[in-house]
PDB file of C-alpha atoms in Angstrom:
ATOM      1  CA  VAL A   1     128.111 148.996  70.663  1.00 46.00           C
ATOM      2  CA  LYS A   2     126.482 149.011  67.286  1.00 47.00           C
ATOM      3  CA  ALA A   3     127.283 147.564  63.679  1.00 48.00           C
ATOM      4  CA  CYS A   4     130.421 148.079  62.041  1.00 58.00           C
ATOM      5  CA  PRO A   5     128.665 149.487  58.941  1.00 49.00           C
ATOM      6  CA  ILE A   6     126.737 151.912  61.088  1.00 45.00           C
ATOM      7  CA  LEU A   7     129.667 153.324  63.207  1.00 46.00           C
ATOM      8  CA  TYR A   8     132.093 153.279  60.299  1.00 45.00           C
ATOM      9  CA  ASN A   9     132.574 153.826  56.744  1.00 50.00           C
ATOM     10  CA  SER A  10     132.984 150.380  54.701  1.00 46.00           C
ATOM     11  CA  ASN A  11     136.624 151.436  54.349  1.00 53.00           C
ATOM     12  CA  ASP A  12     136.707 151.364  58.616  1.00 73.00           C
ATOM     13  CA  CYS A  13     135.769 148.142  58.875  1.00 89.00           C
ATOM     14  CA  ARG A  14     139.319 146.615  59.163  1.00 94.00           C
ATOM     15  CA  LEU A  15     138.551 143.017  59.837  1.00 97.00           C
ATOM     16  CA  GLU A  16     135.148 142.445  57.907  1.00 95.00           C
ATOM     17  CA  GLY A  17     134.921 138.724  56.354  1.00 94.00           C
ATOM     18  CA  LYS A  18     137.963 137.244  58.851  1.00 97.00           C
ATOM     19  CA  VAL A  19     137.577 134.809  61.523  1.00 98.00           C
ATOM     20  CA  ALA A  20     139.273 135.399  64.602  1.00 99.00           C
ATOM     21  CA  LEU A  21     139.922 132.923  67.433  1.00 99.00           C
ATOM     22  CA  ILE A  22     141.019 134.415  70.601  1.00 99.00           C
ATOM     23  CA  THR A  23     142.181 132.421  73.868  1.00 99.00           C
ATOM     24  CA  GLY A  24     141.620 133.878  77.485  1.00 98.00           C
ATOM     25  CA  GLY A  25     138.659 135.969  75.443  1.00 98.00           C
ATOM     26  CA  ALA A  26     136.310 136.027  78.261  1.00 98.00           C
ATOM     27  CA  SER A  27     137.609 138.930  80.321  1.00 95.00           C
ATOM     28  CA  GLY A  28     140.356 141.536  80.461  1.00 93.00           C
ATOM     29  CA  ILE A  29     142.502 142.303  77.074  1.00 96.00           C
ATOM     30  CA  GLY A  30     141.035 139.337  75.611  1.00 98.00           C
ATOM     31  CA  GLU A  31     137.470 140.898  76.135  1.00 98.00           C
ATOM     32  CA  SER A  32     138.069 144.138  74.598  1.00 97.00           C
ATOM     33  CA  THR A  33     139.603 142.700  71.561  1.00 98.00           C
ATOM     34  CA  ALA A  34     136.677 140.594  71.178  1.00 98.00           C
ATOM     35  CA  ARG A  35     134.774 143.498  71.246  1.00 97.00           C
ATOM     36  CA  LEU A  36     136.659 145.784  69.114  1.00 97.00           C
ATOM     37  CA  PHE A  37     137.183 142.909  66.187  1.00 97.00           C
ATOM     38  CA  ALA A  38     133.486 142.267  65.947  1.00 96.00           C
ATOM     39  CA  LYS A  39     132.869 145.802  65.932  1.00 95.00           C
ATOM     40  CA  HIS A  40     135.164 145.937  62.563  1.00 96.00           C
ATOM     41  CA  GLY A  41     133.442 142.959  61.082  1.00 95.00           C
ATOM     42  CA  ALA A  42     135.121 139.942  62.419  1.00 97.00           C
ATOM     43  CA  LYS A  43     133.523 136.804  63.066  1.00 97.00           C
ATOM     44  CA  VAL A  44     134.667 136.078  67.018  1.00 98.00           C
ATOM     45  CA  VAL A  45     135.430 132.461  68.594  1.00 99.00           C
ATOM     46  CA  ILE A  46     135.897 133.259  72.439  1.00 99.00           C
ATOM     47  CA  ALA A  47     137.865 130.463  74.086  1.00 99.00           C
ATOM     48  CA  ASP A  48     138.451 130.450  77.845  1.00 99.00           C
ATOM     49  CA  VAL A  49     137.998 128.287  81.056  1.00 98.00           C
ATOM     50  CA  GLN A  50     135.791 131.088  82.079  1.00 98.00           C
ATOM     51  CA  ASP A  51     132.533 129.208  80.771  1.00 98.00           C
ATOM     52  CA  ASP A  52     129.976 132.094  82.052  1.00 98.00           C
ATOM     53  CA  LEU A  53     131.902 134.726  81.409  1.00 98.00           C
ATOM     54  CA  GLY A  54     132.344 133.763  78.043  1.00 98.00           C
ATOM     55  CA  ARG A  55     128.933 132.596  76.926  1.00 98.00           C
ATOM     56  CA  SER A  56     127.345 135.843  78.178  1.00 98.00           C
ATOM     57  CA  LEU A  57     130.426 137.889  76.364  1.00 98.00           C
ATOM     58  CA  ALA A  58     129.685 136.003  72.912  1.00 97.00           C
ATOM     59  CA  LYS A  59     125.616 136.534  73.649  1.00 96.00           C
ATOM     60  CA  THR A  60     126.324 140.189  74.286  1.00 96.00           C
ATOM     61  CA  ILE A  61     128.235 140.940  71.179  1.00 96.00           C
ATOM     62  CA  GLN A  62     126.221 138.777  69.225  1.00 91.00           C
ATOM     63  CA  SER A  63     123.489 140.734  70.127  1.00 90.00           C
ATOM     64  CA  GLU A  64     125.198 144.574  70.072  1.00 87.00           C
ATOM     65  CA  THR A  65     126.659 144.170  66.590  1.00 77.00           C
ATOM     66  CA  ILE A  66     124.836 143.962  63.560  1.00 69.00           C
ATOM     67  CA  GLN A  67     126.495 141.177  61.159  1.00 65.00           C
ATOM     68  CA  SER A  68     128.991 140.116  63.182  1.00 72.00           C
ATOM     69  CA  ASP A  69     128.701 136.336  64.437  1.00 89.00           C
ATOM     70  CA  SER A  70     130.429 135.772  68.221  1.00 96.00           C
ATOM     71  CA  THR A  71     130.248 132.158  69.561  1.00 97.00           C
ATOM     72  CA  TYR A  72     132.155 130.670  72.639  1.00 98.00           C
ATOM     73  CA  VAL A  73     134.235 127.484  73.449  1.00 99.00           C
ATOM     74  CA  HIS A  74     135.682 126.118  76.321  1.00 99.00           C
ATOM     75  CA  CYS A  75     139.350 125.815  76.083  1.00 99.00           C
ATOM     76  CA  ASN A  76     142.160 125.272  78.339  1.00 99.00           C
ATOM     77  CA  VAL A  77     145.027 126.216  76.720  1.00 99.00           C
ATOM     78  CA  ALA A  78     147.424 123.910  78.232  1.00 98.00           C
ATOM     79  CA  ASN A  79     145.307 120.922  76.816  1.00 98.00           C
ATOM     80  CA  GLU A  80     146.054 119.926  73.424  1.00 99.00           C
ATOM     81  CA  ALA A  81     142.730 118.575  72.759  1.00 99.00           C
ATOM     82  CA  ASP A  82     141.078 121.763  73.999  1.00 99.00           C
ATOM     83  CA  VAL A  83     142.902 123.901  71.756  1.00 99.00           C
ATOM     84  CA  GLN A  84     142.737 121.489  68.748  1.00 99.00           C
ATOM     85  CA  ASN A  85     138.780 121.581  69.467  1.00 99.00           C
ATOM     86  CA  ALA A  86     138.734 125.512  70.040  1.00 99.00           C
ATOM     87  CA  VAL A  87     140.427 125.708  65.979  1.00 99.00           C
ATOM     88  CA  ASP A  88     138.634 123.337  64.258  1.00 99.00           C
ATOM     89  CA  THR A  89     135.119 124.661  66.046  1.00 98.00           C
ATOM     90  CA  ALA A  90     136.406 128.290  64.446  1.00 98.00           C
ATOM     91  CA  VAL A  91     136.840 126.361  61.009  1.00 98.00           C
ATOM     92  CA  SER A  92     134.096 124.121  60.822  1.00 98.00           C
ATOM     93  CA  MET A  93     131.748 127.345  61.595  1.00 97.00           C
ATOM     94  CA  HIS A  94     132.920 129.356  59.541  1.00 97.00           C
ATOM     95  CA  GLY A  95     135.075 127.664  57.053  1.00 98.00           C
ATOM     96  CA  GLN A  96     138.449 129.504  57.484  1.00 98.00           C
ATOM     97  CA  LEU A  97     140.948 130.625  60.222  1.00 99.00           C
ATOM     98  CA  ASP A  98     142.113 134.141  59.673  1.00 99.00           C
ATOM     99  CA  ILE A  99     143.271 134.995  62.869  1.00 99.00           C
ATOM    100  CA  MET A 100     144.697 132.924  66.051  1.00 99.00           C
ATOM    101  CA  TYR A 101     145.100 135.557  69.022  1.00 99.00           C
ATOM    102  CA  ASN A 102     147.161 133.464  71.772  1.00 99.00           C
ATOM    103  CA  ASN A 103     145.961 135.774  74.631  1.00 98.00           C
ATOM    104  CA  ALA A 104     145.465 133.392  77.471  1.00 98.00           C
ATOM    105  CA  GLY A 105     148.008 133.651  80.249  1.00 96.00           C
ATOM    106  CA  ILE A 106     148.471 133.602  84.003  1.00 94.00           C
ATOM    107  CA  THR A 107     150.996 135.489  86.451  1.00 89.00           C
ATOM    108  CA  GLY A 108     151.907 132.953  89.117  1.00 86.00           C
ATOM    109  CA  THR A 109     152.424 133.630  92.778  1.00 80.00           C
ATOM    110  CA  TYR A 110     153.474 137.351  92.997  1.00 72.00           C
ATOM    111  CA  ASN A 111     156.915 138.477  93.837  1.00 63.00           C
ATOM    112  CA  THR A 112     158.423 134.910  95.377  1.00 72.00           C
ATOM    113  CA  ALA A 113     161.758 134.971  96.076  1.00 83.00           C
ATOM    114  CA  ILE A 114     163.690 132.592  93.604  1.00 88.00           C
ATOM    115  CA  SER A 115     164.928 130.747  96.800  1.00 88.00           C
ATOM    116  CA  SER A 116     161.642 129.811  97.623  1.00 88.00           C
ATOM    117  CA  LEU A 117     159.717 128.685  93.823  1.00 89.00           C
ATOM    118  CA  THR A 118     159.227 124.936  93.479  1.00 90.00           C
ATOM    119  CA  ARG A 119     159.324 123.195  90.156  1.00 92.00           C
ATOM    120  CA  ASP A 120     155.377 123.487  90.509  1.00 93.00           C
ATOM    121  CA  ASP A 121     155.468 127.189  90.758  1.00 91.00           C
ATOM    122  CA  TYR A 122     157.061 127.287  86.961  1.00 92.00           C
ATOM    123  CA  ASP A 123     155.432 124.463  85.789  1.00 96.00           C
ATOM    124  CA  LYS A 124     151.657 125.909  85.866  1.00 95.00           C
ATOM    125  CA  VAL A 125     152.773 129.395  84.441  1.00 96.00           C
ATOM    126  CA  PHE A 126     154.567 127.628  81.594  1.00 97.00           C
ATOM    127  CA  ASP A 127     152.041 125.448  80.797  1.00 98.00           C
ATOM    128  CA  VAL A 128     149.507 128.067  79.940  1.00 98.00           C
ATOM    129  CA  ASN A 129     152.001 130.924  78.847  1.00 98.00           C
ATOM    130  CA  VAL A 130     154.478 129.333  76.700  1.00 98.00           C
ATOM    131  CA  TYR A 131     153.013 125.511  76.112  1.00 98.00           C
ATOM    132  CA  GLY A 132     149.507 127.071  75.686  1.00 98.00           C
ATOM    133  CA  THR A 133     150.895 129.712  73.098  1.00 98.00           C
ATOM    134  CA  ILE A 134     152.631 126.763  70.934  1.00 99.00           C
ATOM    135  CA  LEU A 135     149.364 124.400  70.895  1.00 99.00           C
ATOM    136  CA  GLY A 136     147.660 127.732  69.761  1.00 99.00           C
ATOM    137  CA  ALA A 137     150.298 128.570  67.004  1.00 99.00           C
ATOM    138  CA  LYS A 138     150.692 125.013  66.189  1.00 99.00           C
ATOM    139  CA  HIS A 139     146.766 124.188  65.659  1.00 99.00           C
ATOM    140  CA  ALA A 140     146.298 127.876  63.716  1.00 99.00           C
ATOM    141  CA  ALA A 141     149.261 127.239  61.486  1.00 99.00           C
ATOM    142  CA  ARG A 142     147.809 123.749  60.437  1.00 98.00           C
ATOM    143  CA  MET A 143     144.761 125.520  59.325  1.00 98.00           C
ATOM    144  CA  MET A 144     146.339 128.760  57.692  1.00 99.00           C
ATOM    145  CA  ALA A 145     149.406 126.694  55.866  1.00 98.00           C
ATOM    146  CA  PRO A 146     146.965 125.241  53.136  1.00 98.00           C
ATOM    147  CA  ARG A 147     145.624 128.799  52.489  1.00 97.00           C
ATOM    148  CA  LYS A 148     149.193 130.535  52.580  1.00 98.00           C
ATOM    149  CA  ARG A 149     147.544 133.441  54.592  1.00 98.00           C
ATOM    150  CA  GLY A 150     146.703 134.095  58.346  1.00 98.00           C
ATOM    151  CA  CYS A 151     148.039 136.083  61.201  1.00 99.00           C
ATOM    152  CA  ILE A 152     148.987 134.738  64.627  1.00 99.00           C
ATOM    153  CA  LEU A 153     149.191 136.921  67.628  1.00 99.00           C
ATOM    154  CA  PHE A 154     150.504 136.677  71.093  1.00 99.00           C
ATOM    155  CA  THR A 155     150.156 138.860  74.511  1.00 98.00           C
ATOM    156  CA  SER A 156     153.674 138.825  75.851  1.00 96.00           C
ATOM    157  CA  SER A 157     154.539 141.598  78.310  1.00 93.00           C
ATOM    158  CA  MET A 158     156.980 144.485  78.932  1.00 88.00           C
ATOM    159  CA  VAL A 159     158.617 142.527  81.205  1.00 88.00           C
ATOM    160  CA  SER A 160     160.165 140.694  78.202  1.00 84.00           C
ATOM    161  CA  VAL A 161     162.427 143.775  77.342  1.00 86.00           C
ATOM    162  CA  SER A 162     162.495 145.474  80.732  1.00 82.00           C
ATOM    163  CA  TYR A 163     162.281 144.704  84.369  1.00 75.00           C
ATOM    164  CA  GLY A 164     159.067 144.555  86.346  1.00 74.00           C
ATOM    165  CA  GLU A 165     157.566 143.763  89.610  1.00 75.00           C
ATOM    166  CA  VAL A 166     156.255 140.111  88.704  1.00 83.00           C
ATOM    167  CA  SER A 167     157.221 136.474  89.436  1.00 86.00           C
ATOM    168  CA  HIS A 168     160.174 134.891  87.983  1.00 91.00           C
ATOM    169  CA  PRO A 169     157.986 132.348  86.192  1.00 92.00           C
ATOM    170  CA  TYR A 170     155.794 134.934  84.830  1.00 92.00           C
ATOM    171  CA  SER A 171     158.885 137.220  83.091  1.00 92.00           C
ATOM    172  CA  ALA A 172     160.818 134.330  81.886  1.00 94.00           C
ATOM    173  CA  SER A 173     157.589 132.846  80.229  1.00 96.00           C
ATOM    174  CA  LYS A 174     156.713 136.011  78.805  1.00 96.00           C
ATOM    175  CA  SER A 175     160.286 136.233  77.441  1.00 96.00           C
ATOM    176  CA  ALA A 176     159.870 133.423  75.956  1.00 97.00           C
ATOM    177  CA  VAL A 177     156.408 133.896  73.827  1.00 98.00           C
ATOM    178  CA  VAL A 178     158.559 137.079  72.351  1.00 97.00           C
ATOM    179  CA  GLY A 179     161.173 134.208  71.067  1.00 97.00           C
ATOM    180  CA  LEU A 180     158.591 132.017  70.017  1.00 98.00           C
ATOM    181  CA  ALA A 181     157.167 134.663  68.045  1.00 98.00           C
ATOM    182  CA  LYS A 182     160.361 135.611  66.194  1.00 97.00           C
ATOM    183  CA  ASN A 183     161.016 131.988  65.552  1.00 98.00           C
ATOM    184  CA  LEU A 184     158.002 131.235  63.854  1.00 98.00           C
ATOM    185  CA  CYS A 185     157.885 134.428  61.875  1.00 98.00           C
ATOM    186  CA  MET A 186     160.796 133.252  60.319  1.00 98.00           C
ATOM    187  CA  LYS A 187     159.544 129.246  59.764  1.00 98.00           C
ATOM    188  CA  LEU A 188     155.931 130.310  58.985  1.00 98.00           C
ATOM    189  CA  GLU A 189     156.480 133.134  56.198  1.00 97.00           C
ATOM    190  CA  ARG A 190     156.827 130.682  53.189  1.00 97.00           C
ATOM    191  CA  HIS A 191     153.483 129.827  54.376  1.00 98.00           C
ATOM    192  CA  GLY A 192     151.951 133.631  53.712  1.00 98.00           C
ATOM    193  CA  ILE A 193     151.520 133.602  57.456  1.00 99.00           C
ATOM    194  CA  ARG A 194     152.485 136.451  59.822  1.00 99.00           C
ATOM    195  CA  VAL A 195     153.275 136.470  63.324  1.00 99.00           C
ATOM    196  CA  ASN A 196     153.705 139.235  65.733  1.00 99.00           C
ATOM    197  CA  SER A 197     153.394 140.010  69.933  1.00 98.00           C
ATOM    198  CA  ILE A 198     152.174 142.716  71.838  1.00 98.00           C
ATOM    199  CA  SER A 199     154.258 143.628  75.216  1.00 95.00           C
ATOM    200  CA  PRO A 200     151.851 145.669  77.174  1.00 93.00           C
ATOM    201  CA  ASP A 201     152.598 147.270  80.998  1.00 85.00           C
ATOM    202  CA  ALA A 202     150.760 146.295  83.669  1.00 78.00           C
ATOM    203  CA  ILE A 203     146.829 146.479  82.602  1.00 77.00           C
ATOM    204  CA  LEU A 204     144.249 147.229  84.488  1.00 64.00           C
ATOM    205  CA  THR A 205     142.168 143.597  84.690  1.00 60.00           C
ATOM    206  CA  PRO A 206     140.746 141.430  87.175  1.00 64.00           C
ATOM    207  CA  MET A 207     143.799 139.271  86.719  1.00 61.00           C
ATOM    208  CA  SER A 208     146.031 141.956  87.808  1.00 56.00           C
ATOM    209  CA  ALA A 209     144.063 142.893  90.821  1.00 53.00           C
ATOM    210  CA  ARG A 210     144.577 139.546  91.563  1.00 58.00           C
ATOM    211  CA  ALA A 211     148.263 139.145  90.874  1.00 55.00           C
ATOM    212  CA  THR A 212     149.382 142.421  92.824  1.00 54.00           C
ATOM    213  CA  GLY A 213     146.883 141.306  95.963  1.00 55.00           C
ATOM    214  CA  LEU A 214     145.006 144.576  95.533  1.00 56.00           C
ATOM    215  CA  GLY A 215     141.763 142.829  94.960  1.00 58.00           C
ATOM    216  CA  ASP A 216     140.202 145.591  92.679  1.00 61.00           C
ATOM    217  CA  VAL A 217     140.844 146.833  89.505  1.00 59.00           C
ATOM    218  CA  ARG A 218     140.407 150.260  91.002  1.00 66.00           C
ATOM    219  CA  LYS A 219     143.009 149.654  93.411  1.00 63.00           C
ATOM    220  CA  VAL A 220     145.295 148.921  90.729  1.00 62.00           C
ATOM    221  CA  GLN A 221     144.513 151.955  89.066  1.00 63.00           C
ATOM    222  CA  GLU A 222     145.185 154.341  91.936  1.00 62.00           C
ATOM    223  CA  ALA A 223     148.770 152.222  92.500  1.00 63.00           C
ATOM    224  CA  VAL A 224     149.593 152.485  88.641  1.00 63.00           C
ATOM    225  CA  ALA A 225     148.928 156.215  87.985  1.00 63.00           C
ATOM    226  CA  PRO A 226     151.786 157.617  90.088  1.00 64.00           C
ATOM    227  CA  VAL A 227     154.169 155.451  88.540  1.00 63.00           C
ATOM    228  CA  ALA A 228     152.741 155.625  84.784  1.00 66.00           C
ATOM    229  CA  ASN A 229     155.765 156.625  82.739  1.00 70.00           C
ATOM    230  CA  LEU A 230     153.443 158.648  80.098  1.00 76.00           C
ATOM    231  CA  LYS A 231     151.362 161.055  82.476  1.00 77.00           C
ATOM    232  CA  GLY A 232     147.552 161.665  82.110  1.00 76.00           C
ATOM    233  CA  VAL A 233     146.934 158.499  80.317  1.00 80.00           C
ATOM    234  CA  ILE A 234     146.223 154.996  82.133  1.00 79.00           C
ATOM    235  CA  VAL A 235     146.703 152.131  80.245  1.00 81.00           C
ATOM    236  CA  ASP A 236     143.846 149.639  79.938  1.00 88.00           C
ATOM    237  CA  ALA A 237     142.825 146.813  77.865  1.00 92.00           C
ATOM    238  CA  ASN A 238     141.417 148.909  75.453  1.00 95.00           C
ATOM    239  CA  ASP A 239     144.561 150.003  74.045  1.00 94.00           C
ATOM    240  CA  VAL A 240     145.992 146.429  73.787  1.00 96.00           C
ATOM    241  CA  ALA A 241     142.932 145.708  72.015  1.00 98.00           C
ATOM    242  CA  HIS A 242     143.556 148.630  69.576  1.00 98.00           C
ATOM    243  CA  ALA A 243     147.224 147.473  68.879  1.00 98.00           C
ATOM    244  CA  ALA A 244     145.862 143.851  68.281  1.00 98.00           C
ATOM    245  CA  LEU A 245     143.418 145.427  65.893  1.00 98.00           C
ATOM    246  CA  TYR A 246     146.136 147.391  63.952  1.00 98.00           C
ATOM    247  CA  LEU A 247     148.237 144.195  63.803  1.00 98.00           C
ATOM    248  CA  GLU A 248     145.605 141.852  62.446  1.00 98.00           C
ATOM    249  CA  SER A 249     144.246 144.291  59.824  1.00 97.00           C
ATOM    250  CA  ASP A 250     145.442 144.289  56.451  1.00 96.00           C
ATOM    251  CA  GLU A 251     147.045 147.698  57.048  1.00 96.00           C
ATOM    252  CA  THR A 252     149.712 145.703  58.183  1.00 97.00           C
ATOM    253  CA  ARG A 253     150.078 143.090  55.567  1.00 97.00           C
ATOM    254  CA  TYR A 254     153.727 143.436  55.297  1.00 98.00           C
ATOM    255  CA  VAL A 255     154.331 143.510  59.014  1.00 98.00           C
ATOM    256  CA  SER A 256     155.727 140.317  61.026  1.00 98.00           C
ATOM    257  CA  GLY A 257     158.011 139.341  63.386  1.00 98.00           C
ATOM    258  CA  LEU A 258     157.219 142.805  65.230  1.00 97.00           C
ATOM    259  CA  ASN A 259     157.079 142.868  69.437  1.00 97.00           C
ATOM    260  CA  VAL A 260     154.669 145.914  70.106  1.00 96.00           C
ATOM    261  CA  VAL A 261     155.541 147.443  73.474  1.00 94.00           C
ATOM    262  CA  VAL A 262     152.258 149.442  74.775  1.00 91.00           C
ATOM    263  CA  ASP A 263     154.024 150.999  77.988  1.00 85.00           C
ATOM    264  CA  GLY A 264     153.893 154.517  77.270  1.00 80.00           C
ATOM    265  CA  GLY A 265     157.949 154.396  76.736  1.00 80.00           C
ATOM    266  CA  LEU A 266     158.656 152.637  80.434  1.00 77.00           C
ATOM    267  CA  CYS A 267     160.695 150.165  79.124  1.00 75.00           C
ATOM    268  CA  LEU A 268     163.151 152.874  77.955  1.00 75.00           C
ATOM    269  CA  ASN A 269     163.349 154.803  81.266  1.00 69.00           C
ATOM    270  CA  SER A 270     166.382 153.654  82.849  1.00 41.00           C
ATOM    271  CA  LEU A 271     165.101 154.531  86.460  1.00 44.00           C
ATOM    272  CA  ILE A 272     163.858 151.340  87.906  1.00 47.00           C
ATOM    273  CA  LEU A 273     160.266 152.189  89.452  1.00 47.00           C
ATOM    274  CA  GLY A 274     159.434 150.559  92.917  1.00 45.00           C
ATOM    275  CA  LYS A 275     161.157 148.798  95.467  1.00 41.00           C
ATOM    276  CA  GLN A 276     162.933 145.859  93.871  1.00 45.00           C
ATOM    277  CA  SER A 277     163.085 142.382  95.888  1.00 43.00           C
ATOM    278  CA  ARG A 278     166.753 141.053  96.459  1.00 43.00           C
ATOM    279  CA  ASP A 279     167.504 137.586  96.669  1.00 45.00           C
TER     280      ASP A 279
END
């Protein structure tokens, strides 16, 4: 990966001059998005709890992408002090925050029967997936509102619009994220802040490998390929990153309140794929 000015015409540097903070940015969707945003000229702040991966990625982006600037900050999104520090770090380093991508998330215990769930099962997922996104939006808006511009983006899931073989807390949390995005869209429009969300299908990431118990991304791909709705394509983190790039670029300067579903049309399929647990 080389510099935006080398790989693209100047008109194709779609995030040139912008500062982006990405939570959960050290791996999976966050990593792919950080790399792509940097290629398009953004200064990227990677926020995560995976310190070694995050620092390594920031150094790699810094060395491979000319005229870009990438840094890492430790951030547990369930801890407000961490989120505030991540936002403040981005602004202190670059003088502004243009893009807040609330991407960090966890799946919880996979496919546990509702009768077996505990309050702790829900709290762990909601602390990261819901409370963490609220904190991200809160502190991003604090910096964006005085400038009368900015973009806040959330990673939700296709289970927010359809059925999926996921944990009940995860499904509920991702529906909450879409609801939050819509509400914030209406509340922040007066400040010139756009708010959107992305709802992807199961993505080939280390998190999905752990959540399904398959343990390996290649095994997840083997499981997903036969049931993919759009044949011939296996969705991956780069597909979500490109959707994020579109939503955070000036090409969508009048797009707000949109939930972009990246699932190959699966949510429109009336057939439920896979064996559904009953309880």
